[in-house]
Coordinates of C-alpha atoms and ligand atoms in Angstrom, one line a residue:
X1 CA -9.2 16.2 26.1
X2 CA -10.2 13.2 28.2
X3 CA -9.6 9.5 28.2
X4 CA -7.1 9.3 25.3
X5 CA -5.8 5.7 25.3
X6 CA -2.0 5.3 25.3
X7 CA -0.6 2.5 23.1
X8 CA 2.8 0.9 23.5
X9 CA 5.5 -0.6 21.4
X10 CA 6.0 -4.4 21.3
X11 CA 9.6 -5.3 21.6
X12 CA 11.2 -8.7 22.6
X13 CA 7.8 -10.1 23.8
X14 CA 6.8 -7.1 25.9
X15 CA 4.4 -4.2 25.4
X16 CA 6.6 -1.3 26.5
X17 CA 6.9 2.4 26.5
X18 CA 9.6 4.2 24.6
X19 CA 12.9 4.4 26.5
X20 CA 12.8 8.2 26.3
X21 CA 9.2 8.3 27.5
X22 CA 7.8 10.6 24.9
X23 CA 4.6 10.2 23.0
X24 CA 2.6 11.7 20.1
X25 CA -1.1 12.0 19.5
X26 CA -2.9 10.9 16.4
X27 CA -6.2 12.7 15.4
X28 CA -9.3 11.8 13.4
X29 CA -9.0 13.5 10.0
X30 CA -12.8 13.8 9.8
X31 CA -12.8 15.7 13.1
X32 CA -9.5 16.7 14.5
X33 CA -11.0 17.4 17.9
X34 CA -11.2 13.6 18.3
X35 CA -7.8 12.2 19.5
X36 CA -7.7 8.6 18.5
X37 CA -4.7 7.6 20.5
X38 CA -1.3 8.4 22.1
X39 CA 1.6 6.5 20.7
X40 CA 5.2 6.0 21.6
X41 CA 7.5 8.6 20.0
X42 CA 10.4 6.0 19.8
X43 CA 14.0 6.9 19.4
X44 CA 16.9 5.2 17.8
X45 CA 17.5 3.2 21.1
X46 CA 14.0 1.7 20.9
X47 CA 14.5 0.8 17.2
X48 CA 17.8 -0.8 17.8
X49 CA 16.4 -2.8 20.8
X50 CA 13.7 -4.1 18.4
X51 CA 16.3 -5.1 15.8
X52 CA 18.4 -6.9 18.4
X53 CA 15.4 -8.8 19.7
X54 CA 14.5 -9.8 16.2
X55 CA 18.1 -10.9 15.6
X56 CA 18.2 -13.0 18.8
X57 CA 14.9 -14.7 18.0
X58 CA 15.9 -15.6 14.4
X59 CA 17.7 -18.9 14.9
X60 CA 14.9 -20.6 16.9
X61 CA 12.1 -19.2 14.6
X62 CA 13.9 -20.4 11.5
X63 CA 14.2 -23.9 12.9
X64 CA 10.5 -24.1 14.0
X65 CA 8.5 -26.5 11.9
X66 CA 6.7 -24.6 9.1
X67 CA 3.4 -26.1 10.3
X68 CA 3.9 -24.4 13.7
X69 CA 4.6 -21.1 12.1
X70 CA 1.5 -21.5 9.9
X71 CA -0.6 -22.2 13.0
X72 CA 0.3 -18.8 14.3
X73 CA -0.6 -17.1 11.1
X74 CA -4.0 -18.9 11.1
X75 CA -4.7 -18.0 14.7
X76 CA -3.8 -14.4 14.0
X77 CA -6.1 -14.3 11.0
X78 CA -9.0 -15.6 13.1
X79 CA -8.3 -12.9 15.7
X80 CA -8.4 -10.1 13.0
X81 CA -11.6 -11.4 11.5
X82 CA -13.2 -11.8 14.9
X83 CA -12.5 -8.1 15.7
X84 CA -12.9 -6.7 12.2
X85 CA -15.9 -4.5 13.1
X86 CA -14.2 -2.8 16.0
X87 CA -10.8 -2.6 14.4
X88 CA -12.5 -1.3 11.2
X89 CA -14.1 1.6 13.1
X90 CA -10.7 2.5 14.6
X91 CA -9.2 2.5 11.2
X92 CA -12.0 4.9 10.0
X93 CA -11.3 7.1 12.9
X94 CA -7.5 7.2 12.4
X95 CA -7.4 7.3 8.6
X96 CA -10.8 8.4 7.3
X97 CA -11.8 5.7 4.8
X98 CA -15.4 4.5 4.9
X99 CA -16.3 2.1 7.7
X100 CA -17.2 -0.8 5.3
X101 CA -13.9 -0.4 3.4
X102 CA -12.0 -0.3 6.7
X103 CA -13.6 -3.5 7.9
X104 CA -12.9 -5.1 4.5
X105 CA -9.2 -4.2 5.0
X106 CA -9.0 -6.3 8.2
X107 CA -10.9 -9.2 6.5
X108 CA -8.4 -9.0 3.6
X109 CA -5.5 -9.0 6.0
X110 CA -6.9 -12.2 7.5
X111 CA -7.2 -13.7 4.0
X112 CA -3.5 -12.8 3.3
X113 CA -2.4 -14.5 6.5
X114 CA -4.3 -17.6 5.6
X115 CA -3.0 -17.6 2.0
X116 CA 0.6 -17.5 3.1
X117 CA 0.0 -20.1 5.9
X118 CA -0.8 -22.6 3.2
X119 CA 1.2 -21.4 0.2
X120 CA 4.5 -21.3 2.0
X121 CA 4.3 -24.9 3.0
X122 CA 4.7 -26.0 -0.6
X123 CA 7.6 -24.0 -2.0
X124 CA 10.4 -26.4 -3.2
X125 CA 14.0 -26.4 -4.3
X126 CA 15.8 -28.1 -7.1
X127 CA 18.2 -31.0 -7.8
X128 CA 20.8 -30.8 -10.6
X129 CA 22.4 -33.6 -12.7
X130 CA 26.0 -34.1 -11.8
X131 CA 28.9 -35.9 -13.7
X132 CA 30.1 -37.2 -10.4
X133 CA 27.9 -40.2 -9.6
X134 CA 28.8 -40.0 -6.0
X135 CA 27.7 -36.4 -5.6
X136 CA 24.2 -34.9 -5.2
X137 CA 23.7 -31.3 -6.1
X138 CA 20.6 -29.5 -4.8
X139 CA 19.4 -26.1 -3.6
X140 CA 18.0 -25.2 -0.2
X141 CA 15.9 -22.1 0.3
X142 CA 16.1 -20.4 3.7
X143 CA 15.0 -17.2 5.4
X144 CA 17.2 -14.1 5.3
X145 CA 17.1 -13.0 8.9
X146 CA 15.8 -9.7 10.3
X147 CA 13.3 -7.9 8.0
X148 CA 12.3 -4.3 8.5
X149 CA 8.7 -3.6 7.4
X150 CA 7.7 0.1 6.8
X151 CA 4.2 0.9 5.7
X152 CA 2.1 3.9 4.7
X153 CA -1.1 5.2 6.2
X154 CA -3.5 4.6 3.3
X155 CA -3.7 0.8 3.8
X156 CA -2.4 0.5 7.3
X157 CA -3.3 -3.2 7.8
X158 CA -3.5 -4.9 4.4
X159 CA -0.1 -3.6 3.2
X160 CA 1.9 -4.6 6.3
X161 CA 0.0 -7.9 6.4
X162 CA 1.2 -8.8 2.9
X163 CA 4.8 -8.1 4.0
X164 CA 4.8 -9.6 7.5
X165 CA 2.9 -12.8 6.6
X166 CA 5.4 -14.0 3.9
X167 CA 8.3 -12.8 6.0
X168 CA 7.3 -14.8 9.1
X169 CA 6.1 -17.9 7.4
X170 CA 9.5 -18.2 5.6
X171 CA 11.2 -18.1 8.9
X172 CA 12.4 -14.4 9.1
X173 CA 11.9 -12.2 12.1
X174 CA 10.4 -8.7 11.7
X175 CA 10.6 -5.2 13.0
X176 CA 7.5 -3.3 11.9
X177 CA 7.2 0.5 11.8
X178 CA 3.7 1.7 10.8
X179 CA 3.0 5.2 9.4
X180 CA 2.8 7.8 12.1
X181 CA -0.5 9.0 10.8
X182 CA -2.2 5.6 11.2
X183 CA -0.4 3.5 13.8
X184 CA -3.3 2.0 15.6
X185 CA -4.4 -0.4 12.8
X186 CA -0.8 -1.6 12.5
X187 CA -0.8 -2.2 16.3
X188 CA -3.9 -4.3 15.9
X189 CA -2.1 -6.4 13.4
X190 CA 0.9 -6.9 15.7
X191 CA -1.6 -7.7 18.6
X192 CA -3.2 -10.4 16.5
X193 CA 0.2 -12.2 16.3
X194 CA 0.8 -11.7 20.0
X195 CA -2.6 -13.2 20.8
X196 CA -1.8 -16.1 18.5
X197 CA 1.3 -16.8 20.7
X198 CA 4.2 -15.6 18.5
X199 CA 7.5 -16.3 20.3
X200 CA 9.2 -13.3 21.8
X201 CA 11.3 -11.2 19.5
X202 CA 9.9 -12.7 16.3
X203 CA 7.7 -9.7 15.6
X204 CA 8.5 -6.3 17.0
X205 CA 6.3 -3.2 16.6
X206 CA 7.8 0.3 17.0
X207 CA 6.0 3.6 16.4
X208 CA 7.8 6.9 15.9
X209 CA 8.7 9.4 13.2
X210 CA 10.7 8.4 10.2
X211 CA 13.2 11.1 11.2
X212 CA 13.7 9.6 14.6
X213 CA 13.8 5.9 13.9
X214 CA 14.0 5.5 10.1
X215 CA 17.8 5.4 9.8
X216 CA 18.2 2.8 12.6
X217 CA 15.6 0.5 11.1
X218 CA 17.2 0.8 7.6
X219 CA 20.9 0.9 8.5
X220 CA 21.2 -1.5 11.5
X221 CA 23.9 -4.1 10.8
X222 CA 21.5 -7.0 11.5
X223 CA 18.8 -6.0 9.0
X224 CA 18.9 -8.3 6.0
X225 CA 15.9 -7.0 4.1
X226 CA 13.7 -3.9 4.0
X227 CA 10.2 -4.1 2.6
X228 CA 8.8 -0.5 2.2
X229 CA 5.6 0.9 0.8
X230 CA 5.3 4.7 0.5
X231 CA 6.3 7.7 -1.6
X232 CA 8.8 7.3 -4.4
X233 CA 11.1 10.0 -2.7
X234 CA 11.3 8.1 0.6
X235 CA 11.6 4.7 -1.1
X236 CA 14.5 5.8 -3.3
X237 CA 16.3 7.3 -0.3
X238 CA 15.9 4.1 1.7
X239 CA 17.0 2.0 -1.2
X240 CA 20.2 4.1 -1.6
X241 CA 20.9 4.0 2.1
X242 CA 20.7 0.2 2.4
X243 CA 23.9 -1.8 2.5
X244 CA 25.0 -4.2 -0.3
X245 CA 23.9 -7.2 1.8
X246 CA 20.4 -5.8 2.5
X247 CA 17.7 -6.7 0.1
X248 CA 15.1 -4.0 -0.6
X249 CA 11.6 -4.1 -1.9
X250 CA 10.1 -0.7 -2.5
X251 CA 6.5 -0.2 -3.5
X252 CA 6.0 3.4 -4.5
X253 CA 3.9 6.0 -6.2
X254 CA 1.9 6.1 -9.4
X255 CA 0.1 8.3 -11.9
X256 CA -2.3 5.8 -13.2
X257 CA -4.2 6.3 -16.5
X258 CA -7.5 5.1 -17.6
X259 CA -8.1 5.1 -21.4
X260 CA -11.5 5.4 -23.2
X261 CA -11.8 5.9 -26.9
X262 CA -15.3 4.8 -28.0
X263 CA -18.6 6.6 -27.5
X264 CA -20.3 3.3 -26.5
X265 CA -17.8 2.9 -23.6
X266 CA -18.4 6.3 -22.0
X267 CA -20.9 5.2 -19.2
X268 CA -18.7 2.3 -18.2
X269 CA -15.5 4.5 -18.2
X270 CA -17.3 7.1 -16.1
X271 CA -18.3 4.5 -13.6
X272 CA -14.7 3.1 -13.4
X273 CA -13.2 6.6 -13.2
X274 CA -15.5 7.5 -10.3
X275 CA -14.7 4.3 -8.4
X276 CA -11.0 4.3 -9.2
X277 CA -10.4 8.0 -8.8
X278 CA -12.6 9.2 -5.9
X279 CA -13.1 6.2 -3.6
X280 CA -10.6 6.5 -0.7
X281 CA -10.6 10.2 -1.5
X282 CA -8.1 9.4 -4.3
X283 CA -5.6 8.1 -1.7
X284 CA -4.8 4.8 -3.4
X285 CA -1.4 4.2 -5.0
X286 CA -3.3 2.6 -7.9
X287 CA -6.0 5.3 -8.0
X288 CA -7.1 6.7 -11.4
X289 CA -5.5 10.1 -11.7
X290 CA -5.3 10.6 -15.5
X291 CA -8.1 9.9 -17.9
X292 CA -7.0 9.8 -21.5
X293 CA -10.1 10.4 -23.7
X294 CA -10.5 10.4 -27.4
X295 CA -10.9 14.0 -28.5
X296 CA -14.2 13.2 -30.3
X297 CA -16.0 12.0 -27.1
X298 CA -14.3 14.2 -24.5
X299 CA -17.2 16.7 -24.1
X300 CA -19.7 14.0 -23.5
X301 CA -17.4 12.0 -21.2
X302 CA -16.6 15.1 -19.1
X303 CA -20.2 16.1 -18.8
X304 CA -21.3 12.6 -17.5
X305 CA -18.2 12.3 -15.3
X306 CA -19.0 15.7 -13.7
X307 CA -22.6 14.8 -13.1
X308 CA -21.5 11.7 -11.2
X309 CA -18.7 13.5 -9.3
X310 CA -20.9 16.3 -8.1
X311 CA -23.5 13.8 -6.8
X312 CA -20.9 12.0 -4.6
X313 CA -21.5 12.4 -0.8
X314 CA -18.5 13.7 1.0
X315 CA -18.3 13.2 4.7
X316 CA -17.2 11.3 7.8
X317 CA -16.5 7.7 6.9
X318 CA -18.5 6.6 9.9
X319 CA -21.7 8.0 8.4
X320 CA -23.6 5.5 6.2
X321 CA -24.0 6.6 2.6
X322 CA -20.8 8.6 2.4
X323 CA -18.9 8.1 -0.8
X324 CA -15.7 10.2 -0.2
X325 CA -14.1 10.5 3.2
X326 CA -11.6 13.1 4.3
X327 CA -7.9 13.4 3.3
X328 CA -5.9 11.4 5.9
X329 CA -3.6 14.1 7.1
X330 CA -3.1 17.9 7.3
X331 CA -0.1 17.6 5.1
X332 CA -2.1 15.7 2.5
X333 CA -4.8 18.4 2.6
X334 CA -2.2 21.1 1.9
X335 CA -0.6 19.1 -0.9
X336 CA -4.0 18.5 -2.6
X337 CA -5.0 22.1 -2.3
X338 CA -1.6 23.2 -3.7
X339 CA -2.1 21.0 -6.7
X340 CA -5.6 22.3 -7.3
X341 CA -4.2 25.8 -7.3
X342 CA -1.6 24.7 -9.9
X343 CA -4.3 23.0 -11.9
X344 CA -6.4 26.2 -12.0
X345 CA -3.5 27.8 -13.9
X346 CA -2.8 24.8 -16.1
X347 CA -6.2 23.6 -17.2
X348 CA -10.0 24.1 -17.0
X349 CA -11.7 23.3 -13.7
X350 CA -14.9 21.3 -14.4
X351 CA -16.1 20.7 -10.9
X352 CA -14.9 20.7 -7.3
X353 CA -11.7 22.5 -6.6
X354 CA -12.5 23.6 -3.0
X355 CA -12.0 22.5 0.6
X356 CA -15.3 22.0 2.4
X357 CA -15.2 24.0 5.7
X358 CA -18.8 24.6 6.8
X359 CA -20.9 22.7 9.3
X360 CA -20.0 19.1 9.7
X361 CA -16.8 19.7 7.6
X362 CA -15.5 22.4 9.9
X363 CA -13.0 20.3 11.8
X364 CA -11.9 17.9 9.1
X365 CA -9.7 17.6 5.9
X366 CA -12.5 17.5 3.3
X367 CA -12.0 18.4 -0.4
X368 CA -14.7 18.2 -3.1
X369 CA -14.1 15.7 -5.9
X370 CA -12.3 17.7 -8.5
X371 CA -12.0 17.3 -12.3
X372 CA -9.8 19.3 -14.6
X373 CA -10.3 19.0 -18.4
X374 CA -8.2 20.1 -21.3
X375 CA -5.1 19.2 -19.3
X376 CA -1.9 19.7 -21.3
X377 CA 0.3 16.6 -21.5
X378 CA 3.2 18.3 -19.8
X379 CA 1.1 19.9 -17.0
X380 CA 2.2 19.2 -13.5
X381 CA -1.2 17.8 -12.7
X382 CA -0.8 15.4 -15.6
X383 CA 2.6 14.1 -14.5
X384 CA 3.0 14.3 -10.7
X385 CA 1.3 12.1 -8.1
X386 CA -1.3 14.2 -6.2
X387 CA -2.8 11.4 -4.0
X388 CA -6.2 13.1 -3.6
X389 CA -9.6 13.3 -5.3
X390 CA -8.3 15.2 -8.3
X391 CA -8.7 13.8 -11.9
X392 CA -6.9 15.2 -15.0
X393 CA -8.7 14.6 -18.3
X394 CA -6.3 14.6 -21.2
X395 CA -7.3 14.6 -24.9
X396 CA -5.8 11.9 -27.2
X397 CA -6.2 11.2 -30.9
X398 CA -6.5 7.5 -31.0
X399 CA -5.2 4.2 -29.4
X400 CA -1.5 4.8 -30.3
X401 CA -1.6 8.3 -29.1
X402 CA -3.2 7.2 -25.8
X403 CA -0.5 4.6 -25.3
X404 CA 2.2 7.1 -26.0
X405 CA 0.7 9.6 -23.4
X406 CA 0.1 6.8 -20.9
X407 CA 3.7 5.5 -21.1
X408 CA 5.2 9.0 -21.1
X409 CA 5.4 8.9 -17.3
X410 CA 8.1 8.2 -14.7
X411 CA 5.6 5.9 -13.0
X412 CA 4.3 2.5 -14.1
X413 CA 2.0 1.2 -11.3
X414 CA -1.5 0.5 -12.8
X415 CA -3.4 1.3 -16.0
X416 CA -6.8 0.6 -17.4
X417 CA -8.4 0.4 -20.8
X418 CA -12.2 0.5 -21.3
X419 CA -13.1 -1.3 -24.5
X420 CA -15.2 -4.1 -26.0
X421 CA -12.6 -4.7 -28.8
X422 CA -10.8 -8.0 -28.0
X423 CA -7.9 -7.1 -30.3
X424 CA -7.3 -3.9 -28.4
X425 CA -7.4 -5.7 -25.0
X426 CA -4.4 -7.9 -26.1
X427 CA -2.5 -5.0 -27.6
X428 CA -3.0 -3.0 -24.5
X429 CA -1.6 -5.7 -22.2
X430 CA 1.5 -5.8 -24.4
X431 CA 1.9 -2.1 -25.0
X432 CA 1.3 -0.5 -21.6
X433 CA 4.1 0.1 -19.2
X434 CA 2.4 -0.8 -15.9
X435 CA 2.8 -3.6 -13.4
X436 CA -1.0 -3.9 -13.0
X437 CA -3.0 -3.9 -16.2
X438 CA -6.8 -3.7 -16.0
X439 CA -9.2 -4.1 -18.8
X440 CA -12.8 -2.9 -18.1
X441 CA -11.9 -2.7 -14.4
X442 CA -10.8 0.0 -12.1
X443 CA -7.1 0.8 -11.9
X444 CA -7.4 0.1 -8.2
X445 CA -7.7 -3.3 -6.5
X446 CA -5.6 -6.5 -6.6
X447 CA -6.0 -10.0 -5.3
X448 CA -4.1 -11.5 -2.4
X449 CA -3.2 -14.5 -4.5
X450 CA -1.8 -12.6 -7.5
X451 CA 1.5 -10.7 -7.8
X452 CA 1.5 -7.0 -7.3
X453 CA 4.0 -4.2 -8.1
X454 CA 5.0 -1.5 -10.5
X455 CA 7.4 -0.7 -13.3
X456 CA 9.8 2.2 -13.6
X457 CA 9.8 4.5 -10.5
X458 CA 6.8 2.8 -9.0
X459 CA 8.8 -0.2 -7.6
X460 CA 12.2 -1.7 -7.2
X461 CA 12.8 -3.7 -10.4
X462 CA 13.4 -6.9 -8.3
X463 CA 10.7 -8.7 -6.4
X464 CA 7.0 -8.7 -6.7
X465 CA 4.8 -8.4 -3.6
X466 CA 1.7 -10.5 -2.9
X467 CA 0.7 -14.0 -4.2
X468 CA 3.2 -16.8 -4.4
X469 CA 5.7 -14.4 -5.9
X470 CA 5.6 -12.5 -2.6
X471 CA 7.5 -15.3 -0.9
X472 CA 10.6 -14.9 -3.2
X473 CA 11.7 -11.7 -1.5
X474 CA 11.9 -13.4 1.9
X475 CA 14.0 -16.4 0.8
X476 CA 17.6 -16.9 -0.3
X477 CA 19.1 -19.9 -2.1
X478 CA 22.1 -22.0 -1.1
X479 CA 23.5 -24.7 -3.5
X480 CA 24.7 -27.9 -1.8
X481 CA 27.2 -30.3 -3.3
X482 CA 27.0 -33.5 -1.2
X483 CA 29.6 -36.2 -1.8
X484 CA 29.1 -39.8 -0.8
Ligands
LIG1 P1 5.7 8.2 3.0 O1 5.7 9.6 3.5 O2 6.8 7.8 2.1 O3 5.8 7.2 4.3 C1 5.6 5.8 4.2 C2 6.2 5.2 5.4 O4 7.6 5.4 5.4 C3 5.8 5.8 6.8 O5 5.8 4.8 7.8 C4 7.0 6.8 7.0 O6 7.1 7.2 8.4 C5 8.1 6.0 6.5 N1 9.3 6.8 6.1 C6 9.3 7.9 5.3 N2 10.6 8.3 5.1 C7 11.4 7.4 5.6 C8 12.8 7.2 5.7 N3 13.6 8.0 5.1 N4 13.3 6.1 6.4 C9 12.5 5.2 6.9 N5 11.1 5.4 6.9 C10 10.6 6.4 6.2 O7 4.4 7.8 2.3 P2 2.9 8.0 2.8 O8 2.6 9.5 2.6 O9 2.7 7.3 4.1 O10 2.1 7.2 1.7 C11 1.7 7.7 0.5 C12 2.6 7.2 -0.6 O11 2.6 5.7 -0.6 C13 2.1 7.5 -2.0 O12 3.2 8.0 -2.8 C14 1.5 6.2 -2.6 O13 1.5 6.1 -4.0 C15 2.4 5.2 -1.9 N6 1.8 3.9 -1.9 C16 2.3 2.9 -2.7 C17 1.7 1.7 -2.7 C18 2.3 0.6 -3.6 O14 2.0 -0.6 -3.3 N7 3.0 0.9 -4.7 C19 0.7 1.4 -1.9 C20 0.2 2.4 -1.0 C21 0.8 3.7 -1.0 P3 6.3 8.4 9.1 O15 4.9 8.1 8.9 O16 6.8 8.4 10.5 O17 6.7 9.6 8.3

């Protein structure tokens, strides 16, 4: 193993090694012989140093003119866009997604920074009528303080960008911990802010395992808010561990349904299922994982879906023409293969169902796009998040039955209906228990200028992320009574 670059933490304005001096390696999931980088295996001492730095920097950053904060976001956006090709290739190497999608993620992160640079300069407060003519009553909105940002590996730039940008522009300071399985893209995001001249301590970047630094980042006395995206299990644990005075925003798992009821909609539904369920190898929180199909059209739907799924090209995301990349981690590969084994007992395997191990696949985490049909409603593969290229096709009788099955889930992240019936479109938007409702679109995908989040165990039932709503989490309100 030669020339593996070592990457540092960024704490209190300095790129620095972990105090304990330990590191960990991150490998390419398409070819595990390729070591992408060596990262700091930080300890609690590093995490607490980052929190202290963020706390010390807060006062001055809060007082800085909003336009000066915005300039830093705009310059960071320009840096990300300028380097999007190179950073995108690094993202493909560390996480597996196709090169074009990886580059798009950096471009989208830049868009997010620009959106908040402008949007946050226009939030207002309110004045209130008062019986006392000599008294003015109004609210002021101010930042919270130190915010911990914890992100997953599946969107290692765009997700932290939509947390860090609103946090900073509102005047908060940040400690950012990326996923240990894709830390380099997060580092590039931090680097963009450093290159844009962010003052020391305002943004701190710390790599290391959740076990080693998670509790310090969640439990430190100075932390006023935690914005987390990841698994429901971890999110619920962090939410419970946070103190009463620490705000939490948890964006968690999903088991997202797509519904198709009419024979004339089959081709469109197949297309949306393939795109929503198999792109990113099924590793999107909003990925289509259940397809609820009217019994009368199920055979035809499954036949056409299987034809499309088996034609997908699985391979290294760096190779042009690849439709489905590898699973991102060894753990994810094990989980997906375990669920496929469960599915074999619960339902009928239509296609896929195997790990690819020969030739170009020998050193990567590749699984064939997999479809199960005749999946019982209470099957584990119908109810639990798999987070891989595995789709469960479930029979339904009609629209009402489809809604009942769709809503019979602990999750409520995204859902889609394929239909040309305008009445049904409106009914669906009202009936479905999901934070993101799609009609004739994939369950995946959301805009940087629109709110995003889930219902039930897919999110904390408090603040939405993204768009103008995304600012609310990072601001608190004071009411001022000003006498003459
Ligand atoms: P994960 O295992 O929960 O990890 C997410 C992040 O949290 C990582 O940085 C991880 O660190 C850290 N972490 C885990 N446990 C922690 C703890 N107790 N305290 C502090 N930090 C902790 O999730 P993942 O496997 O990376 O991501 C996949 C999951 O994310 C899926 O469930 C998916 O649905 C969900 N997701 C949700 C959304 C959304 O917006 N709703 C978007 C994308 C993904 P380490 O890497 O060091 O373990």
